[in-house]
XYZ file of C-alpha atoms in Angstrom:
773
model
C -110.387 18.441 27.641
C -113.007 16.921 25.841
C -115.172 13.861 27.113
C -112.902 11.725 24.827
C -109.470 12.716 26.033
C -110.154 11.884 29.356
C -111.670 9.088 29.130
C -108.924 7.515 26.981
C -106.656 9.012 30.185
C -108.244 7.627 32.367
C -108.444 3.406 30.349
C -104.431 3.885 30.589
C -104.315 4.605 34.577
C -106.286 1.941 35.159
C -104.120 -0.363 32.379
C -101.482 1.195 33.943
C -102.389 0.391 37.117
C -103.512 -3.445 37.095
C -99.768 -4.231 34.414
C -97.691 -2.776 38.042
C -99.865 -5.007 40.327
C -99.387 -8.601 38.004
C -95.583 -7.926 37.695
C -94.888 -7.394 41.454
C -97.083 -10.243 42.250
C -94.930 -12.974 39.648
C -91.596 -11.506 41.501
C -92.796 -12.029 44.899
C -93.962 -15.868 44.416
C -90.423 -16.339 42.827
C -89.153 -14.955 45.758
C -90.824 -16.803 48.465
C -89.704 -20.433 46.540
C -87.152 -19.066 47.007
C -85.476 -18.539 50.446
C -87.997 -21.382 51.143
C -85.446 -23.323 49.471
C -83.168 -22.643 51.064
C -84.411 -22.542 54.489
C -85.283 -27.070 53.806
C -81.835 -27.300 52.734
C -79.946 -25.513 55.272
C -82.454 -27.150 58.487
C -81.418 -30.175 57.270
C -77.402 -30.235 57.693
C -78.024 -28.527 60.695
C -80.282 -31.142 62.168
C -78.715 -33.771 61.135
C -74.958 -32.193 62.139
C -76.717 -32.412 66.030
C -78.056 -36.393 64.976
C -74.976 -37.562 64.547
C -72.987 -35.312 67.824
C -75.677 -37.036 69.783
C -72.777 -39.846 70.735
C -72.411 -41.631 73.921
C -69.444 -40.620 76.000
C -68.186 -44.983 74.719
C -67.810 -43.834 71.164
C -66.750 -40.867 71.926
C -63.679 -41.729 73.899
C -62.362 -44.956 71.472
C -63.190 -42.144 68.618
C -61.272 -39.493 70.393
C -58.416 -40.981 71.074
C -57.549 -44.429 70.495
C -58.151 -44.874 66.888
C -56.461 -41.024 66.308
C -52.517 -42.968 67.697
C -53.351 -46.319 65.483
C -53.725 -44.304 62.719
C -50.644 -42.330 63.358
C -48.937 -45.628 63.737
C -49.837 -46.987 60.515
C -49.352 -44.294 58.245
C -45.274 -44.182 60.277
C -44.844 -47.498 59.067
C -46.024 -47.443 55.810
C -43.923 -43.601 55.777
C -40.984 -45.528 57.065
C -40.882 -48.617 53.905
C -41.998 -46.408 51.586
C -38.799 -44.209 51.662
C -36.010 -47.652 52.313
C -38.133 -48.506 49.325
C -37.450 -45.369 47.646
C -33.769 -45.032 47.813
C -33.211 -48.874 47.117
C -35.059 -48.709 43.642
C -32.637 -44.960 42.874
C -29.305 -47.367 44.207
C -30.473 -49.889 42.556
C -30.641 -47.501 39.541
C -28.038 -45.803 39.511
C -25.811 -48.665 39.353
C -27.641 -49.782 35.968
C -26.821 -46.739 34.950
C -23.267 -46.894 36.116
C -22.793 -50.141 34.468
C -23.935 -48.737 31.442
C -21.648 -45.456 31.246
C -19.313 -47.690 31.407
C -19.839 -50.071 28.980
C -19.952 -46.772 26.989
C -15.887 -45.793 28.220
C -14.660 -49.172 26.888
C -15.982 -48.790 24.511
C -14.947 -45.517 23.522
C -10.973 -46.964 24.573
C -10.985 -49.571 22.073
C -12.350 -47.183 20.060
C -8.924 -45.086 20.632
C -6.871 -47.873 20.461
C -8.004 -48.769 16.807
C -7.825 -45.916 15.424
C -4.230 -44.569 17.154
C -3.116 -48.999 14.728
C -4.798 -47.225 12.071
C -2.849 -44.117 11.634
C -0.121 -45.665 12.623
C -0.166 -48.645 9.695
C -1.132 -45.031 6.982
C 2.260 -43.126 8.386
C 4.968 -45.535 6.214
C 2.730 -45.458 3.505
C 3.114 -41.168 3.125
C 5.380 -40.020 0.134
C 5.919 -37.023 1.182
C 6.401 -34.489 4.598
C 3.129 -32.432 3.822
C 1.338 -36.138 4.401
C 3.614 -38.154 6.368
C 2.639 -34.328 9.277
C -1.122 -34.367 8.896
C -0.983 -37.807 9.784
C 0.884 -36.879 13.032
C -1.496 -33.515 13.202
C -4.247 -35.608 13.081
C -3.047 -38.451 15.378
C -2.155 -35.520 18.085
C -5.558 -34.763 18.107
C -7.491 -37.917 17.723
C -5.351 -38.084 21.247
C -6.355 -35.078 22.374
C -9.761 -34.898 21.826
C -9.331 -38.453 23.778
C -7.840 -37.430 26.841
C -10.766 -34.493 26.629
C -13.085 -37.641 26.392
C -11.035 -39.792 29.419
C -11.573 -36.717 31.709
C -15.185 -35.782 30.961
C -15.461 -39.636 31.486
C -14.435 -40.672 34.621
C -15.931 -36.763 35.642
C -19.548 -38.157 34.704
C -19.058 -41.678 36.757
C -18.601 -39.469 40.003
C -21.692 -38.396 39.486
C -22.794 -42.024 40.710
C -20.467 -41.929 43.231
C -20.183 -39.113 44.990
C -23.001 -36.886 43.793
C -26.496 -39.645 43.699
C -24.874 -40.915 46.992
C -24.559 -38.179 48.818
C -28.135 -36.841 47.462
C -29.453 -40.413 49.138
C -27.920 -40.013 52.685
C -29.378 -36.945 52.675
C -33.181 -38.848 52.572
C -32.164 -40.140 55.626
C -30.926 -37.657 57.429
C -34.170 -35.394 56.353
C -36.110 -37.937 57.452
C -34.391 -38.288 60.798
C -35.227 -34.322 61.492
C -38.380 -35.301 60.330
C -39.406 -37.528 63.392
C -39.611 -35.027 66.273
C -41.034 -36.802 69.991
C -43.652 -36.467 72.100
C -41.168 -34.244 74.166
C -40.948 -32.022 71.667
C -44.221 -31.889 70.352
C -44.126 -34.650 67.405
C -45.631 -37.996 67.155
C -43.515 -40.510 67.557
C -42.413 -42.127 70.392
C -38.379 -43.629 70.974
C -39.066 -46.696 70.884
C -40.215 -46.047 67.104
C -37.611 -43.479 66.058
C -34.482 -46.689 67.319
C -35.854 -48.651 65.266
C -36.796 -45.772 62.057
C -32.648 -44.896 63.046
C -32.087 -48.419 62.269
C -33.229 -49.253 59.335
C -31.767 -46.015 57.879
C -28.049 -47.085 58.343
C -28.507 -50.518 56.856
C -29.353 -48.987 53.567
C -26.364 -46.914 54.834
C -24.842 -49.808 54.455
C -25.342 -51.042 51.475
C -25.568 -48.020 48.822
C -22.029 -47.392 50.071
C -21.315 -51.189 49.498
C -22.629 -50.150 46.314
C -20.316 -46.609 46.097
C -17.572 -48.692 46.347
C -17.538 -51.187 44.097
C -18.511 -48.493 41.784
C -15.391 -46.057 42.709
C -12.739 -49.610 41.793
C -14.635 -49.555 38.149
C -13.477 -46.615 37.998
C -9.952 -47.016 38.541
C -10.255 -50.032 36.577
C -11.214 -47.419 33.665
C -8.672 -44.900 34.546
C -6.034 -47.515 33.675
C -6.946 -48.611 31.611
C -6.640 -45.617 29.875
C -4.163 -45.125 30.308
C -2.886 -47.686 28.522
C -5.220 -46.837 25.715
C -2.083 -43.538 25.656
C 0.913 -44.916 26.240
C -0.242 -46.717 22.815
C 1.227 -42.639 21.562
C 5.120 -44.103 21.835
C 5.175 -46.668 20.091
C 2.754 -43.919 17.102
C 5.402 -40.971 17.575
C 8.817 -44.061 17.580
C 7.307 -44.925 13.931
C 6.455 -41.173 13.223
C 9.535 -40.397 13.590
C 11.547 -43.527 11.729
C 8.757 -41.704 8.279
C 10.368 -39.139 9.171
C 14.850 -39.472 9.018
C 13.493 -41.438 5.556
C 11.552 -38.891 4.240
C 13.726 -36.469 4.820
C 16.977 -38.478 4.011
C 15.282 -39.501 1.378
C 13.704 -36.047 -0.080
C 16.026 -33.158 2.117
C 13.560 -32.018 4.553
C 13.567 -31.360 7.767
C 16.202 -29.327 9.468
C 19.380 -31.409 9.015
C 19.037 -32.388 5.453
C 16.366 -29.650 4.751
C 19.062 -27.179 5.600
C 21.558 -27.216 1.635
C 17.880 -26.448 0.326
C 16.509 -23.923 2.132
C 19.861 -21.697 2.237
C 19.519 -22.294 -1.627
C 15.930 -21.135 -1.108
C 16.998 -18.443 0.885
C 19.870 -17.309 -1.565
C 16.893 -17.357 -4.202
C 14.336 -15.541 -2.750
C 16.344 -12.676 -1.027
C 17.523 -12.477 -4.989
C 14.334 -12.277 -5.396
C 13.302 -9.350 -3.278
C 16.493 -7.445 -4.196
C 15.347 -7.346 -8.422
C 10.815 -5.445 -6.112
C 13.465 -2.958 -5.315
C 15.282 -2.478 -7.771
C 13.037 -1.949 -10.247
C 10.636 -0.221 -7.746
C 13.452 1.835 -7.844
C 13.352 1.905 -11.888
C 9.603 2.362 -11.554
C 10.916 5.562 -9.154
C 12.530 7.412 -11.618
C 10.283 7.183 -14.079
C 7.828 8.530 -11.823
C 10.445 11.611 -10.836
C 10.454 11.880 -14.759
C 7.576 12.169 -15.411
C 6.864 14.388 -12.871
C 9.278 16.736 -13.616
C 7.908 16.700 -17.024
C 4.733 17.631 -16.323
C 6.810 21.058 -13.996
C 9.000 22.518 -17.014
C 5.327 22.480 -18.864
C 3.424 25.217 -16.635
C 7.303 28.096 -15.990
C 4.570 30.425 -13.454
C 5.528 27.494 -10.885
C 9.575 28.207 -11.939
C 11.527 27.020 -8.132
C 14.866 29.530 -8.476
C 16.760 26.329 -6.208
C 17.527 24.079 -8.877
C 16.782 24.439 -11.975
C 14.789 21.435 -13.634
C 16.544 20.706 -16.904
C 19.978 19.733 -14.372
C 17.770 17.348 -12.171
C 15.930 15.776 -15.527
C 20.480 15.485 -16.809
C 20.345 13.155 -13.569
C 17.305 11.235 -13.859
C 18.329 10.346 -17.361
C 21.681 8.827 -16.283
C 20.411 7.064 -13.778
C 17.735 5.637 -15.446
C 20.736 5.256 -18.359
C 22.785 2.662 -16.201
C 19.265 1.120 -14.218
C 17.956 0.067 -17.206
C 21.382 -1.500 -18.119
C 22.614 -2.745 -15.419
C 18.462 -4.933 -15.091
C 18.840 -5.302 -18.438
C 22.747 -7.269 -18.535
C 21.557 -8.892 -15.353
C 18.745 -10.961 -16.636
C 19.326 -12.258 -19.299
C 17.636 -9.676 -21.453
C 20.449 -7.441 -23.755
C 21.386 -9.841 -26.113
C 23.791 -6.721 -27.647
C 25.202 -5.400 -25.351
C 28.335 -3.486 -26.702
C 25.707 -2.133 -28.657
C 24.781 0.179 -25.610
C 27.354 2.261 -24.916
C 28.119 2.396 -21.009
C 28.301 5.571 -19.949
C 32.123 5.499 -18.644
C 32.802 5.178 -22.698
C 33.939 7.959 -24.618
C 31.817 6.770 -27.497
C 28.546 7.348 -25.684
C 29.946 10.616 -24.905
C 30.236 12.644 -28.257
C 27.646 14.820 -27.756
C 29.795 16.456 -25.233
C 31.699 19.315 -26.652
C 35.476 19.187 -25.683
C 37.169 21.599 -23.027
C 37.445 25.462 -24.276
C 41.116 26.244 -24.507
C 42.461 29.025 -22.542
C 42.264 32.680 -23.328
C 46.258 34.214 -23.740
C 47.416 36.825 -20.723
C 45.543 40.688 -21.012
C 48.063 42.784 -22.266
C 50.079 46.101 -20.076
C 47.214 48.580 -19.787
C 43.848 46.514 -20.194
C 41.700 45.147 -17.822
C 41.864 41.187 -17.284
C 39.419 39.614 -18.930
C 36.478 37.879 -16.585
C 35.745 34.103 -17.143
C 31.950 34.397 -17.069
C 30.915 31.326 -13.927
C 27.026 29.501 -14.370
C 25.656 29.782 -10.822
C 23.369 26.590 -11.471
C 26.788 24.983 -11.654
C 27.321 25.219 -8.110
C 23.840 24.727 -7.667
C 23.539 21.150 -5.925
C 20.989 18.204 -6.602
C 18.050 18.581 -3.819
C 17.758 15.968 -1.075
C 14.796 13.828 -2.408
C 16.891 13.662 -6.281
C 20.390 13.508 -4.504
C 19.933 9.865 -2.951
C 17.112 9.233 -5.985
C 19.473 9.141 -8.278
C 22.465 7.435 -6.100
C 25.248 5.121 -7.597
C 23.003 1.460 -6.524
C 25.348 -1.539 -5.502
C 26.555 -3.472 -7.939
C 25.079 -7.063 -9.088
C 28.116 -8.799 -9.681
C 26.996 -12.217 -13.142
C 23.089 -12.222 -14.001
C 20.105 -14.812 -13.208
C 21.532 -16.799 -14.822
C 25.173 -17.341 -12.972
C 23.272 -16.774 -9.373
C 21.194 -19.443 -10.201
C 24.550 -21.861 -11.232
C 26.339 -20.814 -8.524
C 23.193 -22.269 -5.643
C 22.883 -25.138 -7.488
C 26.588 -25.608 -7.117
C 26.713 -25.275 -3.888
C 23.386 -26.954 -2.227
C 24.541 -29.665 -4.461
C 27.508 -29.586 -2.117
C 26.728 -28.932 1.237
C 24.151 -32.199 0.010
C 27.496 -34.536 -1.027
C 28.873 -32.714 2.043
C 25.954 -34.142 5.302
C 24.885 -37.368 3.217
C 29.128 -38.240 3.773
C 29.599 -37.186 7.012
C 26.072 -39.172 8.508
C 26.980 -41.667 6.302
C 24.668 -41.815 3.857
C 27.191 -41.326 1.355
C 25.408 -45.154 -0.364
C 22.129 -42.297 -0.761
C 23.758 -40.498 -3.081
C 23.418 -40.746 -6.867
C 26.684 -42.002 -10.018
C 27.022 -37.983 -9.798
C 27.420 -37.340 -5.946
C 23.270 -36.098 -5.795
C 19.932 -38.006 -4.874
C 17.345 -37.920 -7.125
C 14.766 -36.471 -5.092
C 17.555 -33.329 -5.295
C 17.720 -33.667 -8.859
C 14.341 -32.838 -9.568
C 14.114 -29.984 -6.801
C 17.405 -28.611 -8.821
C 15.529 -28.602 -11.878
C 12.252 -27.592 -10.831
C 13.574 -24.517 -8.854
C 16.114 -23.715 -12.616
C 12.662 -23.564 -14.357
C 10.794 -21.443 -11.866
C 13.200 -19.151 -12.364
C 14.537 -19.521 -16.076
C 11.538 -21.023 -17.387
C 8.784 -19.725 -19.954
C 7.150 -19.009 -17.704
C 9.048 -18.063 -14.695
C 10.097 -15.248 -12.423
C 13.116 -13.901 -15.109
C 10.214 -13.923 -17.794
C 7.631 -12.294 -15.376
C 11.000 -10.262 -14.558
C 12.222 -8.410 -17.721
C 8.089 -8.394 -19.122
C 8.105 -5.891 -16.745
C 11.217 -4.290 -18.027
C 10.356 -3.992 -21.252
C 6.986 -1.864 -20.219
C 9.336 -0.272 -17.736
C 11.730 0.693 -21.216
C 8.441 1.242 -23.414
C 6.805 4.327 -21.406
C 10.779 5.367 -20.842
C 10.173 5.844 -24.359
C 6.893 7.587 -24.179
C 8.958 9.798 -21.305
C 11.783 10.640 -23.886
C 9.566 11.558 -27.027
C 10.909 7.837 -28.935
C 8.000 6.456 -29.328
C 6.373 8.595 -32.808
C 2.755 8.281 -31.647
C 3.311 9.826 -28.980
C 2.815 13.985 -30.813
C -0.041 12.524 -32.136
C -1.772 11.362 -29.294
C -1.365 14.696 -27.068
C -0.232 17.375 -29.051
C 1.213 19.655 -25.831
C 3.328 16.615 -24.509
C 7.084 17.230 -23.406
C 9.338 14.627 -24.110
C 12.091 14.538 -21.055
C 14.948 16.191 -23.857
C 12.610 19.235 -25.557
C 11.535 19.325 -21.533
C 16.142 20.261 -20.677
C 15.875 22.375 -22.997
C 12.093 24.124 -22.167
C 13.327 24.321 -18.594
C 17.213 26.366 -19.984
C 14.679 28.752 -21.661
C 12.506 29.433 -18.771
C 14.977 30.094 -16.148
C 17.765 32.363 -18.906
C 13.758 34.043 -19.630
C 13.290 34.653 -15.973
C 17.021 35.843 -15.036
C 17.829 38.100 -17.892
C 13.821 39.431 -16.866
C 15.117 39.375 -13.486
C 18.382 41.332 -14.027
C 15.677 43.501 -16.225
C 13.662 44.904 -13.314
C 16.516 44.924 -10.673
C 17.928 47.822 -12.825
C 15.024 49.748 -13.736
C 14.492 49.540 -10.562
C 17.950 51.163 -8.746
C 17.556 53.713 -12.172
C 13.520 54.580 -11.544
C 14.681 55.027 -8.016
C 17.770 58.078 -9.100
C 14.965 58.876 -11.996
C 12.303 60.154 -9.863
C 15.064 62.321 -6.721
C 16.461 63.834 -11.085
C 12.322 64.901 -11.991
C 11.928 66.345 -8.027
C 15.735 68.405 -9.094
C 13.952 69.075 -12.073
C 10.793 70.390 -10.847
C 12.765 72.618 -8.356
C 14.683 74.026 -10.652
C 11.802 75.039 -12.985
C 9.527 76.083 -9.634
C 12.687 78.090 -8.253
C 12.647 79.981 -12.289
C 10.773 83.297 -10.855
C 10.976 86.459 -13.715
C 12.997 89.136 -10.749
C 15.915 86.482 -12.105
C 15.962 88.585 -14.807
C 17.285 91.416 -14.362
C 21.282 91.778 -13.591
C 21.082 92.301 -10.037
C 19.815 88.661 -9.862
C 22.391 87.095 -12.923
C 24.818 85.033 -9.969
C 21.872 83.199 -8.571
C 20.615 82.876 -12.572
C 23.641 81.457 -13.279
C 24.205 79.044 -10.094
C 20.241 77.890 -11.487
C 21.045 77.459 -14.575
C 24.753 75.442 -13.746
C 22.136 73.326 -11.310
C 20.228 72.171 -13.843
C 23.413 71.817 -16.401
C 24.787 69.410 -14.267
C 21.211 68.276 -13.079
C 20.956 66.890 -16.963
C 24.174 66.069 -17.516
C 23.262 63.543 -14.597
C 20.705 62.048 -16.370
C 22.296 61.454 -19.784
C 25.223 59.445 -17.437
C 22.620 57.611 -15.335
C 20.721 56.602 -18.993
C 23.616 55.780 -20.504
C 25.214 53.420 -17.829
C 21.725 51.811 -17.354
C 21.183 51.498 -21.214
C 24.869 49.968 -20.933
C 24.427 48.045 -17.544
C 21.056 46.020 -18.951
C 22.676 45.506 -23.134
C 25.721 43.569 -20.762
C 23.529 41.866 -18.998
C 21.290 40.576 -21.749
C 24.128 39.383 -23.562
C 25.732 37.596 -20.194
C 21.952 35.071 -20.095
C 21.820 35.134 -23.881
C 25.226 33.382 -23.418
C 24.915 31.978 -20.281
C 21.628 30.367 -22.340
C 23.991 29.681 -25.236
C 25.662 27.722 -23.584
C 22.552 25.841 -20.747
C 21.943 24.442 -24.008
C 25.064 23.990 -25.791
C 26.215 22.166 -23.336
C 22.840 20.353 -22.228
C 21.542 18.799 -25.650
C 24.826 17.299 -25.564
C 24.534 16.163 -22.887
C 21.376 14.703 -24.225
C 22.781 13.665 -27.341
C 24.764 11.274 -25.049
C 22.271 10.223 -22.944
C 19.718 9.091 -25.395
C 22.157 7.348 -27.323
C 23.513 5.898 -24.032
C 19.868 4.701 -23.104
C 18.246 0.486 -23.391
C 15.053 0.625 -25.770
C 12.600 -2.200 -26.720
C 15.504 -2.919 -29.984
C 17.937 -3.630 -26.884
C 16.414 -5.790 -25.864
C 15.843 -9.586 -26.359
C 12.967 -12.380 -27.547
C 10.448 -13.471 -25.770
C 7.284 -16.259 -25.428
C 4.966 -14.745 -27.367
C 6.781 -11.854 -29.345
C 6.012 -13.705 -32.669
C 2.638 -13.402 -31.996
C 3.400 -9.721 -32.257
C 2.535 -7.133 -34.995
C 5.068 -6.471 -37.218
C 5.050 -2.436 -39.157
C 6.178 -3.321 -42.968
C 7.846 -0.305 -44.926
C 6.822 1.017 -48.036
C 9.239 -0.830 -51.215
C 10.777 3.033 -51.261
C 11.871 3.114 -48.156
C 13.180 -0.372 -47.966
C 15.153 1.520 -50.930
C 16.404 4.450 -49.462
C 18.046 2.504 -46.643
C 19.090 0.232 -49.137
C 20.933 3.270 -50.764
C 22.689 4.926 -47.928
C 23.750 1.785 -46.082
C 25.226 0.392 -48.760
C 24.829 -3.023 -51.187
C 26.706 -5.031 -48.623
C 24.714 -4.087 -45.781
C 22.706 -6.947 -43.972
C 18.377 -6.891 -45.505
C 16.108 -6.851 -43.309
C 14.277 -9.377 -41.183
C 10.657 -8.216 -40.474
C 10.401 -11.361 -37.522
C 12.928 -13.140 -36.233
C 11.640 -16.554 -35.491
C 13.538 -20.087 -34.014
C 14.751 -17.398 -30.995
C 14.300 -18.380 -27.288
C 15.066 -16.153 -23.968
C 17.189 -13.303 -24.417
C 18.029 -13.660 -28.281
C 18.148 -11.006 -30.805
C 19.872 -8.209 -32.777
C 19.679 -5.712 -31.182
C 19.598 -2.119 -32.072
C 19.631 -1.107 -35.437
C 18.957 2.571 -34.984
C 21.155 4.327 -37.843
C 24.000 6.872 -36.651
C 24.293 10.288 -38.405
C 26.324 13.888 -38.137
C 23.285 16.207 -35.862
C 24.191 20.239 -37.263
C 24.743 22.834 -35.280
C 23.163 25.501 -35.180
C 24.460 29.262 -36.380
C 24.608 31.702 -33.000
C 26.464 34.251 -34.267
C 23.747 36.267 -34.521
C 23.061 37.103 -30.457
C 26.489 38.162 -31.133
C 25.350 40.949 -32.984
C 22.183 41.977 -31.405
C 24.512 42.519 -28.328
C 25.789 46.446 -28.876
C 28.998 48.384 -28.698
C 29.705 49.380 -25.113
C 31.008 53.189 -26.000
C 27.817 54.853 -27.440
C 29.297 57.261 -29.188
C 29.529 54.350 -31.903
C 26.390 54.169 -34.118
C 25.835 50.244 -33.955
C 26.660 48.724 -37.634
C 22.415 48.746 -38.523
C 23.389 46.084 -41.334
C 25.148 43.684 -39.118
C 22.364 42.013 -37.448
C 20.084 41.517 -40.553
C 22.956 40.544 -43.294
C 23.067 36.993 -43.604
C 26.445 35.732 -46.236
C 25.698 35.105 -49.312
C 28.569 34.194 -50.818
C 31.652 31.398 -48.920
C 33.555 34.164 -48.451
C 31.558 36.159 -46.286
C 31.125 33.582 -43.186
C 35.115 32.815 -42.491
C 35.464 36.741 -42.582
C 32.587 36.713 -40.317
C 33.718 34.239 -37.788
C 37.146 36.037 -37.917
C 35.708 39.028 -36.361
C 33.755 36.418 -33.271
C 36.888 37.421 -30.589
C 35.627 37.297 -26.401
C 32.807 35.700 -24.837
C 31.652 35.010 -28.032
C 33.137 32.929 -29.753
C 33.576 29.994 -27.822
C 29.760 29.266 -26.694
C 29.043 30.539 -30.992
C 31.654 27.792 -31.342
C 30.346 25.175 -28.793
C 26.817 25.645 -30.005
C 27.867 25.180 -34.346
C 29.810 22.658 -33.492
C 27.853 18.841 -34.973
C 26.612 15.911 -32.880
C 27.600 12.679 -34.157
C 24.606 10.393 -32.220
C 21.182 7.642 -33.653
C 18.773 8.680 -36.169
C 15.269 8.316 -33.147
C 11.932 9.821 -32.840
C 13.644 11.071 -28.970
C 17.475 12.401 -31.715
C 14.481 14.275 -34.362
C 13.248 15.904 -30.648
C 15.262 17.142 -29.208
C 17.337 18.786 -32.494
C 13.914 20.466 -33.403
C 13.447 21.763 -29.437
C 17.105 22.660 -29.707
C 16.001 24.408 -32.752
C 13.021 26.254 -31.249
C 14.120 27.214 -28.881
C 17.235 28.859 -30.237
C 15.460 30.488 -32.448
C 12.832 31.955 -29.608
C 15.503 33.278 -26.723
C 16.712 35.067 -30.527
C 13.836 36.433 -30.756
C 12.801 37.187 -27.054
C 16.341 38.647 -27.271
C 16.184 40.995 -29.567
C 12.795 42.615 -29.112
C 13.358 42.792 -25.124
C 17.419 44.676 -26.361
C 15.546 46.292 -28.645
C 12.657 47.619 -26.101
C 14.943 48.883 -23.240
C 17.231 50.395 -26.015
C 13.808 52.105 -27.508
C 12.623 53.809 -23.635
C 16.489 54.640 -22.671
C 16.551 56.515 -26.044
C 13.146 58.542 -24.619
C 14.957 58.966 -21.815
C 17.699 60.256 -23.511
C 15.084 62.221 -26.352
C 13.570 63.883 -22.753
C 15.731 65.078 -21.590
C 16.798 67.471 -24.569
C 13.000 67.879 -25.323
C 13.963 70.132 -21.907
C 16.654 71.255 -22.125
C 15.495 73.141 -25.036
C 12.216 74.503 -23.299
C 14.817 75.717 -20.322
C 16.993 77.541 -22.963
C 14.126 78.562 -24.092
C 12.747 79.517 -20.165
C 15.084 80.915 -19.756
C 15.644 83.517 -22.836
């Protein structure tokens, strides 16, 4: 290392050693100073303790024995005096608190008496049973609350007669237990303990005297509370008197309110029955709408029951129900314009029964009367229950109110007379309050905005819904082009069921014939296989002859079966077609009668607010046309009736006409003659009478089963002219045309099919002859 580096290192080493020695020296100096101070303090205390304990013998004995005992006696005396002072102070404090609580209890008793008297003074001023009962309810609540307060107050005062004194007695006992004699290891002598027990007994006697005085005062408080509660007897007597006065004046209570309660019960029970009838009407309308929707889906057709029969039953029930309810509500001003179901005039569209057919001649088979199987089908249980006759109600709502009023007046008069209160009756034998109550009840039922008006508005809404369901409302087809009113649904259901029945009959015949035809085809193939070239030899002539005879028999059987199937198909189709015409005729006839007898909005009376309804005005051209049809003596149209009251009006003003029937002779021409050798008259299918002489000739030729149904379909019907009737006629005519086209097309298809089978057999016969040759 260089010299300069060594010098630098030595210099640093020297500085480090010097610094370390200086630091250690300072630390030792501080440590020695602290140790000196600690030893000085310790030695000083030790010296003072030795000087204190170095007493002479006399001073040591006095300090060790006499002075401690004097101190104990002083402490015992101070403890006893302190305890006695505390017990007496607590007793005085308890007495003071007891008097304050007792004063508060007496104030509550006086407050209860004042409030009870105030309520009793209010009783004669009450003018209704509700306010009287309100005062009685307040009194009951006041008495109940006061009774609870009394119990609470007495229970709270028990703190100063039982709880707190017991605590003081327990303090004395605890002090005596804590006083231990010398022999028990304590610092008390027998004399000290007896003296202490005497002092405690004196204090306990003073506390018991205070407790006895408090109990007497509590008993007095109880008597005061009981006397205050006895004031309820006076209140109840006054309340009973006021109740009798009010009951007599306003017919209230169990006795005097019985006539009014009976009247209210009759009216309310009747209103409940009305609600059930209205709900039943809604159920009928809902069932009608649902059935119409079901008819719109023919693929869901249920063969168990014809929906047309269900619809007719629902319409008949609605017809009777709506008319009866409108009459009951005094809401049908012209009931003679709405025919009842039993009225023969309402059934003008039902055809008369057919005359009996003459007996068959000798040698001829008697004609079998065709029976519609739908006639034997009964309505399902739910529908039968829904359309069952309801219990007829006598009179109307106004008559019911009159009867209830008369009965209430008679009961009230008899009651007042039996009670000796006849002088309270008015000049007409009815109290003023009852007269006012009856007038108010009549207003609530029959007055404007009353129950009858609300029921009538509900009936009007239901009738409007009915008009929509039967397609009477002109706007209905415009709103929904696919809508199907109830009359049209009836006709549509007849069409659907007849088509389904015809298809089922045709399919059954085709299935039976197809099974037999397959067997004959197998036999034909077997004959063809058996026709071998070896049969051409003279030795096999007999076998060939037998084979040809078997094939000839098979061919004749096929032809006979085709002819039989053809005849069966034609006969079945004709039976279903006649059944269709009969169903359409009877259904449309019943629909005409039902539509005539339904209750429409035009039949219902006037309601408050109808004067504000918009009335569509007819054009001058239409008015003139109506005048020409009605004649010069007809009543002019009133666009808006004024000055009417509830239920008044002119009733329906629908015109009537003779609706033409449907010419159904084309159905009879579709059926082919039963004898296949006679060719059918082809011109008869398309030919129509061109002059007046041809029609009677064709009518004379219609005989047998077609005559009755064709005549029934062609019969004209006298009925009203409404949109619903037009929809019915339109649906009937469209259904007849549609089924006729279906009848002709299905017959033509089946005849072509069986003709093709015959032609096929003839062709095979030629082929067979060629093979044989």
